[in-house]
Amino acid sequence: MSLLVFLAVVVGLGFFFIGLYNGLVTARNAYKNAFAQIDVQLTRRYDLIPNLVEVAKGYMKHERETLEAVIQARNSAVSGLSAAKSSPGEAASMQQLAGADNAVTQALGRLFALSEAYPDLKANQNMMQLSEELTSTENKVAFARQAYNDAVMGYNNRREQFPGSLVAGLFGFAAAELLKIEADAKREAPKVAFT
């Protein structure tokens, strides 16, 4: 009889730890999926930028440095996104992506500020459409970032709470990094207004 009780306890503990392990795997996959949504939106954002620059080129012939800065920031951000895709949640890749994306936001802000001096550019239908799509994409990026950060928080909570911390340590579940925006001003989507 005591052997049956012992076996029942061992089996019960086995199922308990399997449940903890599977919960950690599910949470890790959830934040990776949430990052994939960020990837989709940032890729769309970065794909819109060359079109925006092409439209602006014809009007802003004297602003070559700004246009080149936007393209350079975009290319750097695409590289950062590519690195982050290979290891979502890793601290270094999330920081690199956040820094590169902040550079894109700043470069676009300068482009839109300069475009105010070109009334024909502001009135261009392609420019207005691209600006509207970019603003919409910025909002989608913000929602995707929030979903990712929520998933990371859920995962990190599971791996840090007892007894999940035992399973996480035993099987090497590393902490995931939030995708942070450094300054409050950078937390807002760029203001795009063509009147």
PDB file of C-alpha atoms in Angstrom:
ATOM      1  CA  MET A   1       0.000   0.000   0.000  1.00  0.00           C
ATOM      2  CA  SER A   2       2.780   2.420   0.906  1.00  0.00           C
ATOM      3  CA  LEU A   3       4.439   1.592  -2.430  1.00  0.00           C
ATOM      4  CA  LEU A   4       1.273   2.667  -4.262  1.00  0.00           C
ATOM      5  CA  VAL A   5       1.125   5.918  -2.290  1.00  0.00           C
ATOM      6  CA  PHE A   6       4.791   6.550  -3.040  1.00  0.00           C
ATOM      7  CA  LEU A   7       4.256   5.880  -6.758  1.00  0.00           C
ATOM      8  CA  ALA A   8       1.192   8.132  -6.777  1.00  0.00           C
ATOM      9  CA  VAL A   9       3.197  10.963  -5.192  1.00  0.00           C
ATOM     10  CA  VAL A  10       6.070  10.484  -7.672  1.00  0.00           C
ATOM     11  CA  VAL A  11       3.664  10.431 -10.626  1.00  0.00           C
ATOM     12  CA  GLY A  12       1.818  13.457  -9.218  1.00  0.00           C
ATOM     13  CA  LEU A  13       5.085  15.404  -8.822  1.00  0.00           C
ATOM     14  CA  GLY A  14       6.127  14.345 -12.325  1.00  0.00           C
ATOM     15  CA  PHE A  15       2.902  15.704 -13.808  1.00  0.00           C
ATOM     16  CA  PHE A  16       3.256  18.871 -11.732  1.00  0.00           C
ATOM     17  CA  PHE A  17       6.761  19.575 -13.059  1.00  0.00           C
ATOM     18  CA  ILE A  18       5.735  18.669 -16.601  1.00  0.00           C
ATOM     19  CA  GLY A  19       2.921  21.196 -16.258  1.00  0.00           C
ATOM     20  CA  LEU A  20       5.363  23.865 -15.050  1.00  0.00           C
ATOM     21  CA  TYR A  21       7.750  23.119 -17.908  1.00  0.00           C
ATOM     22  CA  ASN A  22       4.970  23.219 -20.494  1.00  0.00           C
ATOM     23  CA  GLY A  23       3.685  26.489 -19.028  1.00  0.00           C
ATOM     24  CA  LEU A  24       7.131  28.050 -19.410  1.00  0.00           C
ATOM     25  CA  VAL A  25       7.388  26.822 -22.996  1.00  0.00           C
ATOM     26  CA  THR A  26       3.934  28.238 -23.769  1.00  0.00           C
ATOM     27  CA  ALA A  27       4.819  31.610 -22.240  1.00  0.00           C
ATOM     28  CA  ARG A  28       8.129  31.746 -24.127  1.00  0.00           C
ATOM     29  CA  ASN A  29       6.367  30.951 -27.395  1.00  0.00           C
ATOM     30  CA  ALA A  30       3.753  33.626 -26.634  1.00  0.00           C
ATOM     31  CA  TYR A  31       6.350  36.383 -26.340  1.00  0.00           C
ATOM     32  CA  LYS A  32       8.142  35.154 -29.464  1.00  0.00           C
ATOM     33  CA  ASN A  33       4.843  35.283 -31.334  1.00  0.00           C
ATOM     34  CA  ALA A  34       4.207  38.779 -29.980  1.00  0.00           C
ATOM     35  CA  PHE A  35       7.630  39.813 -31.260  1.00  0.00           C
ATOM     36  CA  ALA A  36       6.723  38.422 -34.673  1.00  0.00           C
ATOM     37  CA  GLN A  37       3.867  40.937 -34.753  1.00  0.00           C
ATOM     38  CA  ILE A  38       6.332  43.740 -34.029  1.00  0.00           C
ATOM     39  CA  ASP A  39       8.482  42.380 -36.845  1.00  0.00           C
ATOM     40  CA  VAL A  40       5.556  42.571 -39.281  1.00  0.00           C
ATOM     41  CA  GLN A  41       4.734  46.171 -38.388  1.00  0.00           C
ATOM     42  CA  LEU A  42       8.325  47.415 -38.283  1.00  0.00           C
ATOM     43  CA  THR A  43       9.049  45.754 -41.630  1.00  0.00           C
ATOM     44  CA  ARG A  44       6.043  47.574 -43.083  1.00  0.00           C
ATOM     45  CA  ARG A  45       7.268  50.819 -41.552  1.00  0.00           C
ATOM     46  CA  TYR A  46      10.756  50.372 -42.939  1.00  0.00           C
ATOM     47  CA  ASP A  47       9.379  49.431 -46.361  1.00  0.00           C
ATOM     48  CA  LEU A  48       7.367  52.672 -46.507  1.00  0.00           C
ATOM     49  CA  ILE A  49      10.397  54.877 -45.850  1.00  0.00           C
ATOM     50  CA  PRO A  50      12.138  54.509 -49.252  1.00  0.00           C
ATOM     51  CA  ASN A  51       8.871  55.403 -50.995  1.00  0.00           C
ATOM     52  CA  LEU A  52       8.497  58.443 -48.781  1.00  0.00           C
ATOM     53  CA  VAL A  53      12.062  59.539 -49.532  1.00  0.00           C
ATOM     54  CA  GLU A  54      11.537  59.065 -53.286  1.00  0.00           C
ATOM     55  CA  VAL A  55       8.473  61.309 -53.229  1.00  0.00           C
ATOM     56  CA  ALA A  56      10.334  63.925 -51.187  1.00  0.00           C
ATOM     57  CA  LYS A  57      13.466  63.833 -53.379  1.00  0.00           C
ATOM     58  CA  GLY A  58      11.886  65.695 -56.238  1.00  0.00           C
ATOM     59  CA  TYR A  59      10.816  68.542 -54.006  1.00  0.00           C
ATOM     60  CA  MET A  60      13.663  68.714 -51.511  1.00  0.00           C
ATOM     61  CA  LYS A  61      16.689  68.836 -53.785  1.00  0.00           C
ATOM     62  CA  HIS A  62      18.615  70.968 -51.303  1.00  0.00           C
ATOM     63  CA  GLU A  63      17.959  68.665 -48.362  1.00  0.00           C
ATOM     64  CA  ARG A  64      20.047  65.720 -49.535  1.00  0.00           C
ATOM     65  CA  GLU A  65      21.684  65.195 -46.129  1.00  0.00           C
ATOM     66  CA  THR A  66      18.316  64.759 -44.424  1.00  0.00           C
ATOM     67  CA  LEU A  67      17.120  62.283 -47.033  1.00  0.00           C
ATOM     68  CA  GLU A  68      20.351  60.301 -46.757  1.00  0.00           C
ATOM     69  CA  ALA A  69      20.066  60.308 -42.952  1.00  0.00           C
ATOM     70  CA  VAL A  70      16.562  58.875 -43.180  1.00  0.00           C
ATOM     71  CA  ILE A  71      17.706  56.080 -45.497  1.00  0.00           C
ATOM     72  CA  GLN A  72      20.772  55.353 -43.352  1.00  0.00           C
ATOM     73  CA  ALA A  73      18.646  55.175 -40.199  1.00  0.00           C
ATOM     74  CA  ARG A  74      16.179  52.914 -41.986  1.00  0.00           C
ATOM     75  CA  ASN A  75      18.936  50.556 -43.156  1.00  0.00           C
ATOM     76  CA  SER A  76      20.387  50.419 -39.651  1.00  0.00           C
ATOM     77  CA  ALA A  77      16.950  49.658 -38.231  1.00  0.00           C
ATOM     78  CA  VAL A  78      16.387  46.860 -40.763  1.00  0.00           C
ATOM     79  CA  SER A  79      19.670  45.312 -39.603  1.00  0.00           C
ATOM     80  CA  GLY A  80      18.638  45.706 -35.963  1.00  0.00           C
ATOM     81  CA  LEU A  81      15.273  44.090 -36.668  1.00  0.00           C
ATOM     82  CA  SER A  82      16.966  41.215 -38.446  1.00  0.00           C
ATOM     83  CA  ALA A  83      19.256  40.634 -35.448  1.00  0.00           C
ATOM     84  CA  ALA A  84      16.330  40.839 -33.026  1.00  0.00           C
ATOM     85  CA  LYS A  85      14.315  38.322 -35.067  1.00  0.00           C
ATOM     86  CA  SER A  86      17.001  35.725 -34.533  1.00  0.00           C
ATOM     87  CA  SER A  87      16.823  36.092 -30.749  1.00  0.00           C
ATOM     88  CA  PRO A  88      13.685  37.902 -29.560  1.00  0.00           C
ATOM     89  CA  GLY A  89      13.789  38.684 -25.871  1.00  0.00           C
ATOM     90  CA  GLU A  90      17.591  38.792 -25.638  1.00  0.00           C
ATOM     91  CA  ALA A  91      18.667  42.002 -23.915  1.00  0.00           C
ATOM     92  CA  ALA A  92      21.350  43.080 -26.416  1.00  0.00           C
ATOM     93  CA  SER A  93      19.149  42.538 -29.462  1.00  0.00           C
ATOM     94  CA  MET A  94      16.188  44.373 -27.900  1.00  0.00           C
ATOM     95  CA  GLN A  95      18.402  47.333 -26.979  1.00  0.00           C
ATOM     96  CA  GLN A  96      19.922  47.419 -30.470  1.00  0.00           C
ATOM     97  CA  LEU A  97      16.468  47.340 -32.067  1.00  0.00           C
ATOM     98  CA  ALA A  98      15.119  50.040 -29.759  1.00  0.00           C
ATOM     99  CA  GLY A  99      18.102  52.308 -30.500  1.00  0.00           C
ATOM    100  CA  ALA A 100      17.854  51.790 -34.254  1.00  0.00           C
ATOM    101  CA  ASP A 101      14.108  52.372 -34.244  1.00  0.00           C
ATOM    102  CA  ASN A 102      14.573  55.555 -32.214  1.00  0.00           C
ATOM    103  CA  ALA A 103      17.036  56.790 -34.845  1.00  0.00           C
ATOM    104  CA  VAL A 104      14.430  56.169 -37.563  1.00  0.00           C
ATOM    105  CA  THR A 105      11.822  58.088 -35.589  1.00  0.00           C
ATOM    106  CA  GLN A 106      14.186  61.036 -35.150  1.00  0.00           C
ATOM    107  CA  ALA A 107      15.213  61.050 -38.825  1.00  0.00           C
ATOM    108  CA  LEU A 108      11.580  60.922 -39.934  1.00  0.00           C
ATOM    109  CA  GLY A 109      10.781  63.764 -37.564  1.00  0.00           C
ATOM    110  CA  ARG A 110      13.474  65.897 -39.211  1.00  0.00           C
ATOM    111  CA  LEU A 111      12.170  64.962 -42.666  1.00  0.00           C
ATOM    112  CA  PHE A 112       8.615  65.938 -41.792  1.00  0.00           C
ATOM    113  CA  ALA A 113       9.773  69.162 -40.154  1.00  0.00           C
ATOM    114  CA  LEU A 114      11.699  70.106 -43.299  1.00  0.00           C
ATOM    115  CA  SER A 115       8.802  69.139 -45.538  1.00  0.00           C
ATOM    116  CA  GLU A 116       6.783  71.941 -43.961  1.00  0.00           C
ATOM    117  CA  ALA A 117       8.919  74.372 -45.971  1.00  0.00           C
ATOM    118  CA  TYR A 118       7.775  72.763 -49.264  1.00  0.00           C
ATOM    119  CA  PRO A 119       4.056  73.478 -49.848  1.00  0.00           C
ATOM    120  CA  ASP A 120       3.986  71.457 -53.090  1.00  0.00           C
ATOM    121  CA  LEU A 121       5.372  68.443 -51.236  1.00  0.00           C
ATOM    122  CA  LYS A 122       2.808  68.800 -48.454  1.00  0.00           C
ATOM    123  CA  ALA A 123       0.035  68.853 -51.062  1.00  0.00           C
ATOM    124  CA  ASN A 124       1.371  65.878 -53.034  1.00  0.00           C
ATOM    125  CA  GLN A 125      -1.166  63.041 -52.966  1.00  0.00           C
ATOM    126  CA  ASN A 126       1.497  60.320 -52.723  1.00  0.00           C
ATOM    127  CA  MET A 127       3.180  62.098 -49.822  1.00  0.00           C
ATOM    128  CA  MET A 128      -0.121  62.457 -47.988  1.00  0.00           C
ATOM    129  CA  GLN A 129      -0.996  58.795 -48.535  1.00  0.00           C
ATOM    130  CA  LEU A 130       2.438  57.572 -47.447  1.00  0.00           C
ATOM    131  CA  SER A 131       2.318  59.811 -44.374  1.00  0.00           C
ATOM    132  CA  GLU A 132      -1.092  58.446 -43.459  1.00  0.00           C
ATOM    133  CA  GLU A 133       0.086  54.852 -43.885  1.00  0.00           C
ATOM    134  CA  LEU A 134       3.177  55.580 -41.810  1.00  0.00           C
ATOM    135  CA  THR A 135       1.085  57.067 -39.004  1.00  0.00           C
ATOM    136  CA  SER A 136      -1.245  54.066 -39.070  1.00  0.00           C
ATOM    137  CA  THR A 137       1.735  51.727 -38.980  1.00  0.00           C
ATOM    138  CA  GLU A 138       3.223  53.647 -36.030  1.00  0.00           C
ATOM    139  CA  ASN A 139       0.022  53.001 -34.098  1.00  0.00           C
ATOM    140  CA  LYS A 140       0.152  49.301 -34.964  1.00  0.00           C
ATOM    141  CA  VAL A 141       3.795  49.157 -33.846  1.00  0.00           C
ATOM    142  CA  ALA A 142       2.804  50.685 -30.499  1.00  0.00           C
ATOM    143  CA  PHE A 143       0.057  48.093 -29.990  1.00  0.00           C
ATOM    144  CA  ALA A 144       2.358  45.239 -31.023  1.00  0.00           C
ATOM    145  CA  ARG A 145       5.082  46.505 -28.670  1.00  0.00           C
ATOM    146  CA  GLN A 146       2.583  46.591 -25.804  1.00  0.00           C
ATOM    147  CA  ALA A 147       1.427  43.028 -26.550  1.00  0.00           C
ATOM    148  CA  TYR A 148       5.058  41.875 -26.698  1.00  0.00           C
ATOM    149  CA  ASN A 149       5.954  43.558 -23.410  1.00  0.00           C
ATOM    150  CA  ASP A 150       2.860  42.032 -21.762  1.00  0.00           C
ATOM    151  CA  ALA A 151       3.855  38.561 -23.016  1.00  0.00           C
ATOM    152  CA  VAL A 152       7.434  39.052 -21.797  1.00  0.00           C
ATOM    153  CA  MET A 153       6.179  40.140 -18.392  1.00  0.00           C
ATOM    154  CA  GLY A 154       3.953  37.044 -18.158  1.00  0.00           C
ATOM    155  CA  TYR A 155       6.837  34.784 -19.154  1.00  0.00           C
ATOM    156  CA  ASN A 156       9.297  36.426 -16.750  1.00  0.00           C
ATOM    157  CA  ASN A 157       6.756  36.176 -13.924  1.00  0.00           C
ATOM    158  CA  ARG A 158       6.306  32.454 -14.577  1.00  0.00           C
ATOM    159  CA  ARG A 159      10.039  31.786 -14.655  1.00  0.00           C
ATOM    160  CA  GLU A 160      10.759  33.821 -11.502  1.00  0.00           C
ATOM    161  CA  GLN A 161       7.935  32.584  -9.262  1.00  0.00           C
ATOM    162  CA  PHE A 162       8.401  29.518  -7.121  1.00  0.00           C
ATOM    163  CA  PRO A 163       8.255  26.616  -8.078  1.00  0.00           C
ATOM    164  CA  GLY A 164       8.552  27.677 -11.721  1.00  0.00           C
ATOM    165  CA  SER A 165      11.953  29.155 -10.929  1.00  0.00           C
ATOM    166  CA  LEU A 166      13.224  25.654 -10.122  1.00  0.00           C
ATOM    167  CA  VAL A 167      12.127  24.303 -13.501  1.00  0.00           C
ATOM    168  CA  ALA A 168      13.335  27.439 -15.317  1.00  0.00           C
ATOM    169  CA  GLY A 169      16.767  27.157 -13.725  1.00  0.00           C
ATOM    170  CA  LEU A 170      16.972  23.443 -14.348  1.00  0.00           C
ATOM    171  CA  PHE A 171      16.091  23.735 -18.040  1.00  0.00           C
ATOM    172  CA  GLY A 172      17.819  27.052 -18.819  1.00  0.00           C
ATOM    173  CA  PHE A 173      14.834  29.341 -19.413  1.00  0.00           C
ATOM    174  CA  ALA A 174      16.565  32.731 -19.633  1.00  0.00           C
ATOM    175  CA  ALA A 175      14.892  36.024 -18.758  1.00  0.00           C
ATOM    176  CA  ALA A 176      13.387  37.914 -21.690  1.00  0.00           C
ATOM    177  CA  GLU A 177      13.981  41.631 -22.234  1.00  0.00           C
ATOM    178  CA  LEU A 178      11.218  44.179 -22.722  1.00  0.00           C
ATOM    179  CA  LEU A 179      11.299  46.368 -25.832  1.00  0.00           C
ATOM    180  CA  LYS A 180      11.727  49.786 -24.223  1.00  0.00           C
ATOM    181  CA  ILE A 181      11.564  53.293 -25.586  1.00  0.00           C
ATOM    182  CA  GLU A 182      14.101  55.395 -23.725  1.00  0.00           C
ATOM    183  CA  ALA A 183      12.691  58.944 -23.574  1.00  0.00           C
ATOM    184  CA  ASP A 184       9.077  59.997 -23.066  1.00  0.00           C
ATOM    185  CA  ALA A 185       9.164  62.074 -26.258  1.00  0.00           C
ATOM    186  CA  LYS A 186      10.101  58.953 -28.197  1.00  0.00           C
ATOM    187  CA  ARG A 187       7.090  57.087 -26.838  1.00  0.00           C
ATOM    188  CA  GLU A 188       4.787  59.023 -29.138  1.00  0.00           C
ATOM    189  CA  ALA A 189       4.261  58.308 -32.809  1.00  0.00           C
ATOM    190  CA  PRO A 190       5.755  61.027 -35.001  1.00  0.00           C
ATOM    191  CA  LYS A 191       3.334  63.866 -35.643  1.00  0.00           C
ATOM    192  CA  VAL A 192       2.526  63.945 -39.334  1.00  0.00           C
ATOM    193  CA  ALA A 193       0.287  66.796 -40.342  1.00  0.00           C
ATOM    194  CA  PHE A 194      -0.083  68.101 -43.856  1.00  0.00           C
ATOM    195  CA  THR A 195      -2.608  70.888 -44.059  1.00  0.00           C
TER     196      THR A 195
END
